[in-house]
Coordinates of C-alpha atoms in Angstrom, one line a residue:
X1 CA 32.7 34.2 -63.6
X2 CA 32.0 31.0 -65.3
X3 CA 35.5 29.7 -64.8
X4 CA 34.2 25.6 -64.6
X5 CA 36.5 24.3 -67.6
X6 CA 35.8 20.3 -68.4
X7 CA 38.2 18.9 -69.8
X8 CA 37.9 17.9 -73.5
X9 CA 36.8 14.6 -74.1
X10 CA 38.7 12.4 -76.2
X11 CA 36.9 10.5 -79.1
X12 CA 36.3 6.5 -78.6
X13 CA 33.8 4.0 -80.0
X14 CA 32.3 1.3 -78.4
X15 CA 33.8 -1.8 -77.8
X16 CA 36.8 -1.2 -80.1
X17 CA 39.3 0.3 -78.2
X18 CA 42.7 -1.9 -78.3
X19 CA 44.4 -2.2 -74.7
X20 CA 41.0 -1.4 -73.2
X21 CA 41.7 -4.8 -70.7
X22 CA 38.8 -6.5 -72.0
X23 CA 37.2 -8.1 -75.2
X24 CA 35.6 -6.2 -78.1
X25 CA 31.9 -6.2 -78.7
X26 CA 31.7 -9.2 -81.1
X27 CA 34.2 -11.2 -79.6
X28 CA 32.0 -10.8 -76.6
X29 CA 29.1 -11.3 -78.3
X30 CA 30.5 -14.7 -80.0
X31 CA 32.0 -16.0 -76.5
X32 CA 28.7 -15.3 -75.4
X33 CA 26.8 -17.1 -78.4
X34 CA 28.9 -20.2 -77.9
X35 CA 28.9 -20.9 -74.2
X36 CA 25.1 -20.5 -74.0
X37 CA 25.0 -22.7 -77.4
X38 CA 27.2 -25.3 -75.6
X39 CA 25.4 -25.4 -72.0
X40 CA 22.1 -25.7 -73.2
X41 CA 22.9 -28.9 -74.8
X42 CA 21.0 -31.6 -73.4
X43 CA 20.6 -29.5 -70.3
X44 CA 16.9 -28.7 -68.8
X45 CA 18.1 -26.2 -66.3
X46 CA 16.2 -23.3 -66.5
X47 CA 18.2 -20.7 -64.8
X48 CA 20.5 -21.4 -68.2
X49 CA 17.3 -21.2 -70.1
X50 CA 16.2 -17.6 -68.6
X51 CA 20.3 -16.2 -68.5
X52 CA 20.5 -16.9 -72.3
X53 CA 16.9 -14.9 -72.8
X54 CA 18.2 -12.1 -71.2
X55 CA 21.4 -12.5 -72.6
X56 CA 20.1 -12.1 -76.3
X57 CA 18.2 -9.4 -75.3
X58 CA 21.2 -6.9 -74.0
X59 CA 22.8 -8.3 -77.2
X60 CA 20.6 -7.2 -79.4
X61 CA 20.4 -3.8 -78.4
X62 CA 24.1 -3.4 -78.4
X63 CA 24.7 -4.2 -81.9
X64 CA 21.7 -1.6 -82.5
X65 CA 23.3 1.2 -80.6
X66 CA 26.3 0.1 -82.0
X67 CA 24.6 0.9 -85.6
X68 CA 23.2 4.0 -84.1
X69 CA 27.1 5.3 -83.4
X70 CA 28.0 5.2 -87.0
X71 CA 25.6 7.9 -87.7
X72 CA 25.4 10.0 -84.2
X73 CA 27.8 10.2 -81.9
X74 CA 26.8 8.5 -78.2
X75 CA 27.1 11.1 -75.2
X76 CA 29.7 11.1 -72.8
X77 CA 27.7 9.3 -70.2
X78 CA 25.9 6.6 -72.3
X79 CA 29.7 5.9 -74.2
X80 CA 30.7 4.9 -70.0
X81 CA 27.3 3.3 -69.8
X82 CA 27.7 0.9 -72.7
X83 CA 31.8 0.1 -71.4
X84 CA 30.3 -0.9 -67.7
X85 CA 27.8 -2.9 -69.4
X86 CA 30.6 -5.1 -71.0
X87 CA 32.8 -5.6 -68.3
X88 CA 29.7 -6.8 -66.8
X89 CA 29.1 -9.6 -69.5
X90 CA 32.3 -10.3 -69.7
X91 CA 32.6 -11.1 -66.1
X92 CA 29.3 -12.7 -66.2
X93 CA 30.3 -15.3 -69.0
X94 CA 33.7 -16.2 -67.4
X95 CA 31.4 -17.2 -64.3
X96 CA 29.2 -19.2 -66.0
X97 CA 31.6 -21.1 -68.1
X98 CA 33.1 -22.0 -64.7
X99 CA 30.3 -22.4 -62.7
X100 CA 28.7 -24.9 -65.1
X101 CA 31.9 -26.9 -66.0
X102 CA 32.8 -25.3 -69.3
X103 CA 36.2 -26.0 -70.8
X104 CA 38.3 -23.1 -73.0
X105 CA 37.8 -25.2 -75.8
X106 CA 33.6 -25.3 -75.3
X107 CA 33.5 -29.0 -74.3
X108 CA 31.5 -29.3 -71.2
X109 CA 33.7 -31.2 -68.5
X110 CA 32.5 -33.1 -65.1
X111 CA 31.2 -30.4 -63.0
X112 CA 29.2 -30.9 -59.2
X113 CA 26.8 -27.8 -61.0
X114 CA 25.5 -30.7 -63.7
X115 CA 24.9 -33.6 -61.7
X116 CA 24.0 -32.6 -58.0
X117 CA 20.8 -31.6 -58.6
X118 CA 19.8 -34.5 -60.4
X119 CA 20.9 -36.7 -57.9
X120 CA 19.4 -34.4 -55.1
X121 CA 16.3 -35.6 -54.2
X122 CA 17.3 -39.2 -54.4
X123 CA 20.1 -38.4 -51.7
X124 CA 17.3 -36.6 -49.3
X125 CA 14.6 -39.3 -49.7
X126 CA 17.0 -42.3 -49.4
X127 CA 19.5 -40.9 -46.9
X128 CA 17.7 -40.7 -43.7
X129 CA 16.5 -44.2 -44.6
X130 CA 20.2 -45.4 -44.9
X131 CA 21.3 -43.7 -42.0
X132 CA 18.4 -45.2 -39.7
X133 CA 19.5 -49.0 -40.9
X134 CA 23.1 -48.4 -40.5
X135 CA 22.3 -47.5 -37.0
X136 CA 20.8 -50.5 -36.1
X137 CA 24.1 -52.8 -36.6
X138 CA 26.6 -53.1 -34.4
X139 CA 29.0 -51.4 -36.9
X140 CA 27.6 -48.0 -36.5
X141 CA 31.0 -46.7 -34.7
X142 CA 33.3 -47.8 -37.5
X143 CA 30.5 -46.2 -39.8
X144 CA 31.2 -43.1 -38.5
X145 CA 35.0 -43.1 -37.9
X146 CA 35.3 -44.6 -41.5
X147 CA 32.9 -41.5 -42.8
X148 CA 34.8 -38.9 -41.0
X149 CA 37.9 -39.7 -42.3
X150 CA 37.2 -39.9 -46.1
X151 CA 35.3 -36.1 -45.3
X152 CA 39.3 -35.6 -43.8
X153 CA 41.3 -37.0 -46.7
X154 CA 38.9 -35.5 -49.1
X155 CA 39.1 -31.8 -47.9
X156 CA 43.0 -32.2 -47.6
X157 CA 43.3 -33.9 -50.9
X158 CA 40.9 -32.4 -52.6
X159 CA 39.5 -29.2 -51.0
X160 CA 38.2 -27.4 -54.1
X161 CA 36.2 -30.7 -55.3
X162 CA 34.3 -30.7 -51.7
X163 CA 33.8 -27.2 -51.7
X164 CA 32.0 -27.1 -55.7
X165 CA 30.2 -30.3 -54.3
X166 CA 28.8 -28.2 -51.3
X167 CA 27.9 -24.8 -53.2
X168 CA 26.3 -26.9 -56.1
X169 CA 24.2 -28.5 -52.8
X170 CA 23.0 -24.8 -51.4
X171 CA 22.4 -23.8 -55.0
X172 CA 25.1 -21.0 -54.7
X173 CA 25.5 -20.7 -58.8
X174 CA 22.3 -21.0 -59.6
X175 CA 21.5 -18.3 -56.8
X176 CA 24.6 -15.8 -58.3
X177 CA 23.2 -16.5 -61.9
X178 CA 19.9 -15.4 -61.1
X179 CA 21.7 -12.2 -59.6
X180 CA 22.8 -12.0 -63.4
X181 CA 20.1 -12.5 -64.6
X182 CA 18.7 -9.7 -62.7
X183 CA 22.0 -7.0 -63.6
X184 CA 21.1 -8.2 -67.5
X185 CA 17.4 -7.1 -67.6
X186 CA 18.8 -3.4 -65.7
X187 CA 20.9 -3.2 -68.6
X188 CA 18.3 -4.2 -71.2
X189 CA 15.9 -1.4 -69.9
X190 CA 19.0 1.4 -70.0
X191 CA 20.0 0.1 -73.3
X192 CA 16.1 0.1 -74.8
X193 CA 15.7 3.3 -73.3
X194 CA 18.6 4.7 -75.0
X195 CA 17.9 3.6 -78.3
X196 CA 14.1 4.2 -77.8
X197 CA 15.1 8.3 -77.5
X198 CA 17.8 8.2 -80.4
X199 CA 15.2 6.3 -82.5
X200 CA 12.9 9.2 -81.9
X201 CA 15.4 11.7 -82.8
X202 CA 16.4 10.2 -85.9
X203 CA 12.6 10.2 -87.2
X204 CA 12.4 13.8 -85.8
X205 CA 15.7 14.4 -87.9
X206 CA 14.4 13.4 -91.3
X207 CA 16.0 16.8 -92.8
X208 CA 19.7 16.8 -94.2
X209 CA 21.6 18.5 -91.9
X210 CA 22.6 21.2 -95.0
X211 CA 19.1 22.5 -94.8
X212 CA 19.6 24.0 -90.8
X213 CA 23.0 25.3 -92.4
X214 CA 21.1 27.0 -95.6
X215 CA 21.6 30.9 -94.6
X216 CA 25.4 30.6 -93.7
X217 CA 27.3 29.0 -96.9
X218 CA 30.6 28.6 -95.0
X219 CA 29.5 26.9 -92.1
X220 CA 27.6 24.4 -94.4
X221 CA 30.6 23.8 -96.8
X222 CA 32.6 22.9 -93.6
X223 CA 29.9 20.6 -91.6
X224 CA 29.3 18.6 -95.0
X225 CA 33.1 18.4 -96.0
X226 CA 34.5 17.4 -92.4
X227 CA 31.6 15.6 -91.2
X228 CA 28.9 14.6 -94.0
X229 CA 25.2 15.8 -94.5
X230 CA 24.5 12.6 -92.6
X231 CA 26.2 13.5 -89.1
X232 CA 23.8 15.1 -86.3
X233 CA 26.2 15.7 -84.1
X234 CA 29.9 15.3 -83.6
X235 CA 32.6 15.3 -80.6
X236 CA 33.5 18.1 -79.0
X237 CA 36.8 17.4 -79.6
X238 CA 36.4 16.4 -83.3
X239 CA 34.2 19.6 -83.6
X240 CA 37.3 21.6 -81.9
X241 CA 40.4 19.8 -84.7
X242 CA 38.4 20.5 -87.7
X243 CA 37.8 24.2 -86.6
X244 CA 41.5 24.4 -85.9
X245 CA 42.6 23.1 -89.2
X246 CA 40.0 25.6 -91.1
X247 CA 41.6 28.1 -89.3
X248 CA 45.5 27.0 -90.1
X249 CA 46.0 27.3 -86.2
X250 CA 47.0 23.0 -85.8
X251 CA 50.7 24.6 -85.6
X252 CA 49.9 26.2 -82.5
X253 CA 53.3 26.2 -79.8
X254 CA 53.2 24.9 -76.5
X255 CA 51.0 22.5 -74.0
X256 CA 49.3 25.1 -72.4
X257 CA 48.0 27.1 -75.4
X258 CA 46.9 24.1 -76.9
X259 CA 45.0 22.9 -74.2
X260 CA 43.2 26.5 -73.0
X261 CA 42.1 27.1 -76.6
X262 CA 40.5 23.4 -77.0
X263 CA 38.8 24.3 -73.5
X264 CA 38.0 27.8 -74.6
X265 CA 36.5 26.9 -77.4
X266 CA 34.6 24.1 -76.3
X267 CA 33.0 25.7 -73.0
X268 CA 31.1 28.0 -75.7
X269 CA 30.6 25.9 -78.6
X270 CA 29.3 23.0 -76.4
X271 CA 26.7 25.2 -74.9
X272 CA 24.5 21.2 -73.3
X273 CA 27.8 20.5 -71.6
X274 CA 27.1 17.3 -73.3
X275 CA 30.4 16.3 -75.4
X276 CA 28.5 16.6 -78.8
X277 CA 28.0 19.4 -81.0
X278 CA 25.1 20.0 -82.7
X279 CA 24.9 22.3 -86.3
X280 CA 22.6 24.6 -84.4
X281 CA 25.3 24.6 -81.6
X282 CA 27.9 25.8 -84.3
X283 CA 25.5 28.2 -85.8
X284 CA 24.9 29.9 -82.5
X285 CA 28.9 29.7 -82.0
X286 CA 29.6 31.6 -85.0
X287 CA 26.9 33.9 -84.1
X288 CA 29.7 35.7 -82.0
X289 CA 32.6 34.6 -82.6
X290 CA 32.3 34.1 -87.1
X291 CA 32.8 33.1 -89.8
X292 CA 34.0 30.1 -89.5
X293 CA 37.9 30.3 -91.2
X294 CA 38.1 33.9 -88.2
X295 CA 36.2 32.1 -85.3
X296 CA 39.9 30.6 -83.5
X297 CA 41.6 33.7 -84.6
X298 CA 39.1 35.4 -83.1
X299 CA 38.9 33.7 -79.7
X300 CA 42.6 34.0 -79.4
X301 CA 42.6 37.8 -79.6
X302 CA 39.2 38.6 -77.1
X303 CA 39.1 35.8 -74.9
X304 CA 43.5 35.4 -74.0
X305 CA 46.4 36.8 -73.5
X306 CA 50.3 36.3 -72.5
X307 CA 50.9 37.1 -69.1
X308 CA 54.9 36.5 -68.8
X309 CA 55.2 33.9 -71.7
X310 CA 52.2 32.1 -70.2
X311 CA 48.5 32.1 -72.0
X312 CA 45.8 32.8 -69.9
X313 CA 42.2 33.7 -70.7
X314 CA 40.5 36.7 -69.2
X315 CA 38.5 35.9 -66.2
X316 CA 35.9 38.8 -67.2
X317 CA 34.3 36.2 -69.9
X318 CA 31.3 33.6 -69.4
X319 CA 29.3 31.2 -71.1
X320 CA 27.1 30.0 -68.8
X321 CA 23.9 30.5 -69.3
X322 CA 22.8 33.2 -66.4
X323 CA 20.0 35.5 -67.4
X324 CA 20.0 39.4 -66.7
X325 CA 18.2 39.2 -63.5
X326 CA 20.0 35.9 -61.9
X327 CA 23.7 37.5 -62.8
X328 CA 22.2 41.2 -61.0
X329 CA 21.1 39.3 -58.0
X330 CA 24.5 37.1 -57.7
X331 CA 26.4 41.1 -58.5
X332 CA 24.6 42.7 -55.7
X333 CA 25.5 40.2 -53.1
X334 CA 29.0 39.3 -53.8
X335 CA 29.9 42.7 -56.5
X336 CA 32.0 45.8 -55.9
X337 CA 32.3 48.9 -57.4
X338 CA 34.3 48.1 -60.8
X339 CA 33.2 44.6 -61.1
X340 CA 32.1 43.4 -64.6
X341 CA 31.6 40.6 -66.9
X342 CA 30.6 39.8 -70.5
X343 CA 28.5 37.4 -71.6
X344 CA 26.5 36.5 -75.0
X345 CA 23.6 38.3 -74.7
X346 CA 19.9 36.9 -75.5
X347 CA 18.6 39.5 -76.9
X348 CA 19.7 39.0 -80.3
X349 CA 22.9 37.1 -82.6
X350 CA 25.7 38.9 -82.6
X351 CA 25.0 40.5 -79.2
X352 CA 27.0 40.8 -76.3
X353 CA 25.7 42.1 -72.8
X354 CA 28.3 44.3 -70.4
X355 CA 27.2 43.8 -66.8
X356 CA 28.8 46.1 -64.7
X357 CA 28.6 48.0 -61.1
X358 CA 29.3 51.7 -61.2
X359 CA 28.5 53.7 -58.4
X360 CA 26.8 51.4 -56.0
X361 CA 24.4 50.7 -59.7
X362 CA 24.3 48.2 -61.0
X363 CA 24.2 48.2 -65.5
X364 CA 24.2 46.7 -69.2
X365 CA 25.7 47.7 -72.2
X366 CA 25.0 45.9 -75.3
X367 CA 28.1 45.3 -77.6
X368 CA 27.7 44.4 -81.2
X369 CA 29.8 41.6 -83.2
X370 CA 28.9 42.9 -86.7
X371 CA 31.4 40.7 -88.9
X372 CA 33.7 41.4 -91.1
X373 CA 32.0 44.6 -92.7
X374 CA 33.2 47.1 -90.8
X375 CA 36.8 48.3 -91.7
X376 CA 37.4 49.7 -88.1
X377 CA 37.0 46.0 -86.4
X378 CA 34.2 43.9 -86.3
X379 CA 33.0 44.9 -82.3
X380 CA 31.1 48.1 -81.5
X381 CA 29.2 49.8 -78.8
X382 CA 27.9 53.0 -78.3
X383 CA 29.6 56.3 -77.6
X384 CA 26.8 57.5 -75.4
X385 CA 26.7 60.5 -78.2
X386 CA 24.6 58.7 -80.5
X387 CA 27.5 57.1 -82.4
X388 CA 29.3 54.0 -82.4
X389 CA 32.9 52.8 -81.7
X390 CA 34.6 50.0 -82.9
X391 CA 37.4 47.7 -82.3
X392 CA 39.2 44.7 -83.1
X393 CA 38.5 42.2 -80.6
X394 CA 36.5 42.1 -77.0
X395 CA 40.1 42.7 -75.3
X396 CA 40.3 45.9 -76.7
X397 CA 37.3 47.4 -76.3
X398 CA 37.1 45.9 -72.4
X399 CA 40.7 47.7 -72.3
X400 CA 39.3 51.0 -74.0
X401 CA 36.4 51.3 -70.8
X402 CA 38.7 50.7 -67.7
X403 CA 37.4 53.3 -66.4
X404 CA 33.9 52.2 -65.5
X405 CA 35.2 48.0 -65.8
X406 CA 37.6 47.8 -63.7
X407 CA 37.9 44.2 -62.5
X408 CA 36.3 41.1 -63.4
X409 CA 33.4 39.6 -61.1
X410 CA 34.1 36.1 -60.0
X411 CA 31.2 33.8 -60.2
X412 CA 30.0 32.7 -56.7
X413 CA 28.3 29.2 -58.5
X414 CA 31.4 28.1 -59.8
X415 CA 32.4 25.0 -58.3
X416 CA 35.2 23.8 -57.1
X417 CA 37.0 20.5 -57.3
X418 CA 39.4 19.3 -54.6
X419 CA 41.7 15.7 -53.5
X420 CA 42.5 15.8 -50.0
X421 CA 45.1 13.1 -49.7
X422 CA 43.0 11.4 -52.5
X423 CA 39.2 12.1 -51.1
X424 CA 37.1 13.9 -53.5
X425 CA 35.2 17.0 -52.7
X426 CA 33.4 19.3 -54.4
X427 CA 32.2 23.2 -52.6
X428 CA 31.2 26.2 -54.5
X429 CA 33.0 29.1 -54.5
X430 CA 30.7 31.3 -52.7
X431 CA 31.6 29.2 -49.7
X432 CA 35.7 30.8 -49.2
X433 CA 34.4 34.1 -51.0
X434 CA 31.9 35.3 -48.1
X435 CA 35.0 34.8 -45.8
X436 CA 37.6 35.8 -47.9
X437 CA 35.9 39.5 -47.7
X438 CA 36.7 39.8 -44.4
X439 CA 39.3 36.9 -43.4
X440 CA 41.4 37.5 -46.1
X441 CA 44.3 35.8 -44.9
X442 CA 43.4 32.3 -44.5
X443 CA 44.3 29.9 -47.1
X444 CA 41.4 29.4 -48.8
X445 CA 40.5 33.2 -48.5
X446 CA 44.0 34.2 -50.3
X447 CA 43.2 31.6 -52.9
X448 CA 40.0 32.6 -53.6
X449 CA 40.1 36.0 -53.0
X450 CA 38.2 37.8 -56.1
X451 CA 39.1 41.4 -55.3
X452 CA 41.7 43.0 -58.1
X453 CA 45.3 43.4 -57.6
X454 CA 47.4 45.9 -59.3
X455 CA 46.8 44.0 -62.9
X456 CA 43.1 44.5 -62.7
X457 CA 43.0 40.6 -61.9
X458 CA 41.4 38.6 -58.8
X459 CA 44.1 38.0 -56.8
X460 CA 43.3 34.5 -55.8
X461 CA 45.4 31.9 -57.7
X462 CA 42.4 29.4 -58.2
X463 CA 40.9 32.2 -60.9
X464 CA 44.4 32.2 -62.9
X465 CA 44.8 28.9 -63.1
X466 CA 43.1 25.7 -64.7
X467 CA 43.2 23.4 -61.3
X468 CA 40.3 23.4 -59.1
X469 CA 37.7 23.9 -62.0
X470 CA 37.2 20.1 -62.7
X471 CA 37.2 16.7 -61.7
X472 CA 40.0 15.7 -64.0
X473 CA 42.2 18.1 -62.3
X474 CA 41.4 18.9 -59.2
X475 CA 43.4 21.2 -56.1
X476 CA 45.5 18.5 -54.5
X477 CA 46.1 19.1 -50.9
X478 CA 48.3 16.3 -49.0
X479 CA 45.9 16.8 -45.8
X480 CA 43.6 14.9 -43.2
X481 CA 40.4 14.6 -44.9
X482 CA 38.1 14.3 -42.1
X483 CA 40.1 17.6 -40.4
X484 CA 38.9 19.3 -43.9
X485 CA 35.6 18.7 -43.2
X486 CA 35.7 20.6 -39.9
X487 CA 37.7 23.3 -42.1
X488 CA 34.9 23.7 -44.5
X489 CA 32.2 23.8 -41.5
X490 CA 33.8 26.6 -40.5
X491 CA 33.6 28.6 -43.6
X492 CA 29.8 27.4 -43.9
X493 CA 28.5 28.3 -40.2
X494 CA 29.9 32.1 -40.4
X495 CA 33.2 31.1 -38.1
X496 CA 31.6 28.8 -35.6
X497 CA 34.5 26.0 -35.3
X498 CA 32.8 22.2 -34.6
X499 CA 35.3 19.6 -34.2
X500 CA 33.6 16.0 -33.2
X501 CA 35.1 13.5 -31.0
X502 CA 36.7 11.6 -33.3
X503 CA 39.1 14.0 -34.8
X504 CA 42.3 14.7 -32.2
X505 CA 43.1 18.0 -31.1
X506 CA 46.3 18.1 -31.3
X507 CA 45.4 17.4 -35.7
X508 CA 42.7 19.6 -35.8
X509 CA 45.7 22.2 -34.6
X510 CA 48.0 21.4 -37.3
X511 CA 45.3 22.0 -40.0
X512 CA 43.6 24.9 -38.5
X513 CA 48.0 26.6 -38.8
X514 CA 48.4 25.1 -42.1
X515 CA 44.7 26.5 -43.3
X516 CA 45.9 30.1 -41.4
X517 CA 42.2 29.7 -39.5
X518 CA 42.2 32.3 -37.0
X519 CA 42.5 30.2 -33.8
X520 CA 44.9 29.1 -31.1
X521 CA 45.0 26.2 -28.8
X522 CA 44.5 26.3 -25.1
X523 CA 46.9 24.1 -23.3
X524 CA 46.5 22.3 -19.9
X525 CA 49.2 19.5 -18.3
X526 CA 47.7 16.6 -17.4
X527 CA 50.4 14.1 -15.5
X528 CA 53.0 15.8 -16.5
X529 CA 51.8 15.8 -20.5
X530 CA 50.6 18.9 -22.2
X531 CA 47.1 18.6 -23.8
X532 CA 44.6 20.6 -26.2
X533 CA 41.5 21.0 -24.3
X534 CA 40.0 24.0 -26.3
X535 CA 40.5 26.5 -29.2
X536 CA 40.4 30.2 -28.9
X537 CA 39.6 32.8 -31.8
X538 CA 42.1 35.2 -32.3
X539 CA 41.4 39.0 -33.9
X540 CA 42.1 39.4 -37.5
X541 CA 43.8 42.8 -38.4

């Protein structure tokens, strides 16, 4: 359960990043500030006029969320916000320095945009009149022939010059600045909004940060020596390198370790799933998994172990946030005798809940995290006698009650990320689980299978391993993506196969072998050819 790992987010600011493939914030700002400066001169258009308002505006808010990063850090999704917002002014000035005939050096150069619609309505009020007395002489042929020749030497000579001539007739710049213009005020009102909230918070957060930190000493020496008294929230991953380095463990060996600890640790710790950490956020971490120089230590030894020189973590663990009765009602759907899980229990600090199925019943247990006080180890639960046992870490005492937990239960909500031949999808894992109980053998079945093999593990692959569980790194199948569609159909609609018109039997064969779907073509000749004209279910041992 709760095996959704995203991937830690690495730490950037706004508009600074070198190698990003576009300008920073103030040289955008300033290449901004002097085209508009340099266009307006002398110039009474007033789609300039209204693009420089909005212009400011956006501005203006991005050097004050700009401010507002040096004290909090942004989100994930505002951080990607803010960088779509720049490529879009970036793009937006290099098309108005064109449009309007700017130069690199901001000189304004002879441009169709300036002097077209000046000379506009002259050219409609006096050309029909010119026209109709040209017509009247005898001339009126060589008129014409004379006409359509300079129009053919003009747009083989000089294409580009007739085609600026005819979009600054239609209006065509004026018509794309206005769209703009229109994209600018969207950003303004996301950008407002933004800092509208964050302003709010910051008056709501008049307190130092040491005074939510007051009752645990340790936690507030380390917020106010890594991060300042100042700092509301910090990084995930910033969060994650400080705790690392409190806890000597920034010599850790090997890729893999390094990466499922980061992960680990910030799937609990970042309980919002936002990318920030708040102090209450590391308070509630500690809660569990304290003090602060034990807490990697300690979710090294409950939450992972070696399984043939390779670190894994213990599928039996979650941090979601599921409630007693929603995690009872997912058990007694999709739950076996011997399934269990553990999660941080509500119920109290320190406190963590054993949900398991015994006898067709299901049950919780509380266990106790009770610090460093007690010689024995720091986690307890009762003996049923009225006394307590204790151990050294969550592994062990799981271990100690095999027992009654005998295998982990596998969270049907968890989604699941894949790339067919580079299309996205995204299922939950309920979908292959209600199969995989009685078509075990297909593909997705075996790979999601959550029943225990002999190592009191699921036995599908996607539970032991990282891939699947996010975006970042989803299962990569090289496969016909619209034949996948049909595949998962047939997981959804309890074994009913649909394959539309579009989709080629003789394809649709080839993925339902390589998927190990329970099926097998019919075959009828047609002129001498042999040809797919149906699919028969086959019985599954």
């Amino acid at each position: 359960i709760g095996c959704g790992e995203p991937s830690v987010l690495r730490s950037r600011e706004m508009g600074k990043s070198k190698g990003s493939g576009g300008l920073g914030l103030t040289a955008l700002m300033k290449l901004g500030q002097q085209t508009m400066d340099t266009l307006k001169e002398g110039s009474e258009q007033s789609v300039l006029v209204d693009f420089d308002n909005e212009w400011t505006k956006v501005r203006s808010q991005l050097e004050h969320i700009d401010n507002l990063g040096k004290n909090v850090e942004l989100p994930q999704d505002m951080e990607l916000k803010i960088k779509k917002i720049k490529s879009d002014m970036e793009k937006m000035i290099t098309f108005v320095r064109k449009a309007y005939g700017l130069s690199d050096d901001n000189r304004r150069k002879w441009s169709w945009t300036t002097y077209v619609p000046v000379a506009k309505p002259a050219i409609q009020t006096l050309g029909p009149a010119a026209c109709v007395y040209l017509s009247m002489g005898q001339y009126l042929l060589v008129y014409i022939v004379v006409s359509v020749l300079i129009i053919m030497v003009l747009l083989k000579l000089q294409k580009d010059l007739v085609v600026d001539f005819l979009k600054a007739w239609k209006g065509e710049n004026d018509a794309k600045t206005y769209k703009h213009i229109k994209k600018l005020r969207e950003h303004y009102e996301t950008l407002r909004e933004f800092a509208t909230f964050q302003n709010q918070l910051r008056r709501a957060r008049t307190f130092d940060v040491r005074s939510i930190l007051e009752d645990n000493k340790a936690a507030r020496v380390f917020w106010t020596r890594h991060f300042g008294a100042n700092k509301h929230s910090v990084k995930t991953p910033r969060m994650i390198e400080a705790l690392l380095h409190v806890n000597n463990q920034t010599h850790m060996v090997g890729k893999q370790m390094i990466e499922l600890v980061y992960n680990t640790i910030a799937n609990i710790i970042d309980k919002n799933n936002d990318g920030v950490v708040s102090p209450i956020e590391l308070l509630d971490f500690l809660k569990y998994f304290g003090p602060v120089h034990k807490c990697v230590t300690r979710i090294k030894e409950s939450l992972i172990y070696e399984d043939n020189g390779s670190p894994k973590r213990y599928p039996w663990f979650t941090w979601r946030s599921k409630d007693r009765q929603e995690l009872e009602s997912l058990m007694k759907q999709y739950g076996v005798d011997g399934d269990f899980v553990v999660r941080c229990s509500s119920r109290g600090e320190g406190r963590f809940a054993i949900t398991f199925i015994r006898n067709g019943n299901i049950k919780s247990v509380l266990a106790y995290y009770t610090s460093d006080h007690s010689p024995q180890g720091p986690f307890s639960i009762t003996d049923g006698k009225g006394g307590m046992l204790h151990y050294k870490n969550l592994a062990l005492l799981v271990s100690d009650w095999r027992k009654v937990l005998k295998q982990a239960f596998m969270d049907p909500e968890t989604l699941v990320y894949f790339s067919i031949s580079g299309k996205p999808f995204e299922v939950q894992a309920s979908l292959f689980m209600q199969r995989s109980r009685k078509y075990a053998r297909t593909l997705l079945g075996e790979m999601f299978d959550p029943r225990p093999d002999e190592t009191k593990f699921p036995r599908g692959k996607f539970w032991k391993s990282d891939t699947g569980h996010t975006s970042e790194n989803p299962i990569f199948l090289d496969r016909d993506s619209s034949a996948f569609n049909v595949i998962l159909n047939w997981y959804r609609y309890d074994g009913k196969l649909y394959v539309p018109g579009n989709i080629s039997k003789e394809l649709m064969a080839e993925e339902m072998t390589f998927f190990k779907l329970p099926f097998r073509p019919e075959y009828k000749e047609v002129s001498g050819v042999q040809s797919i004209t149906n699919f028969v279910e086959t019985k599954t041992k």
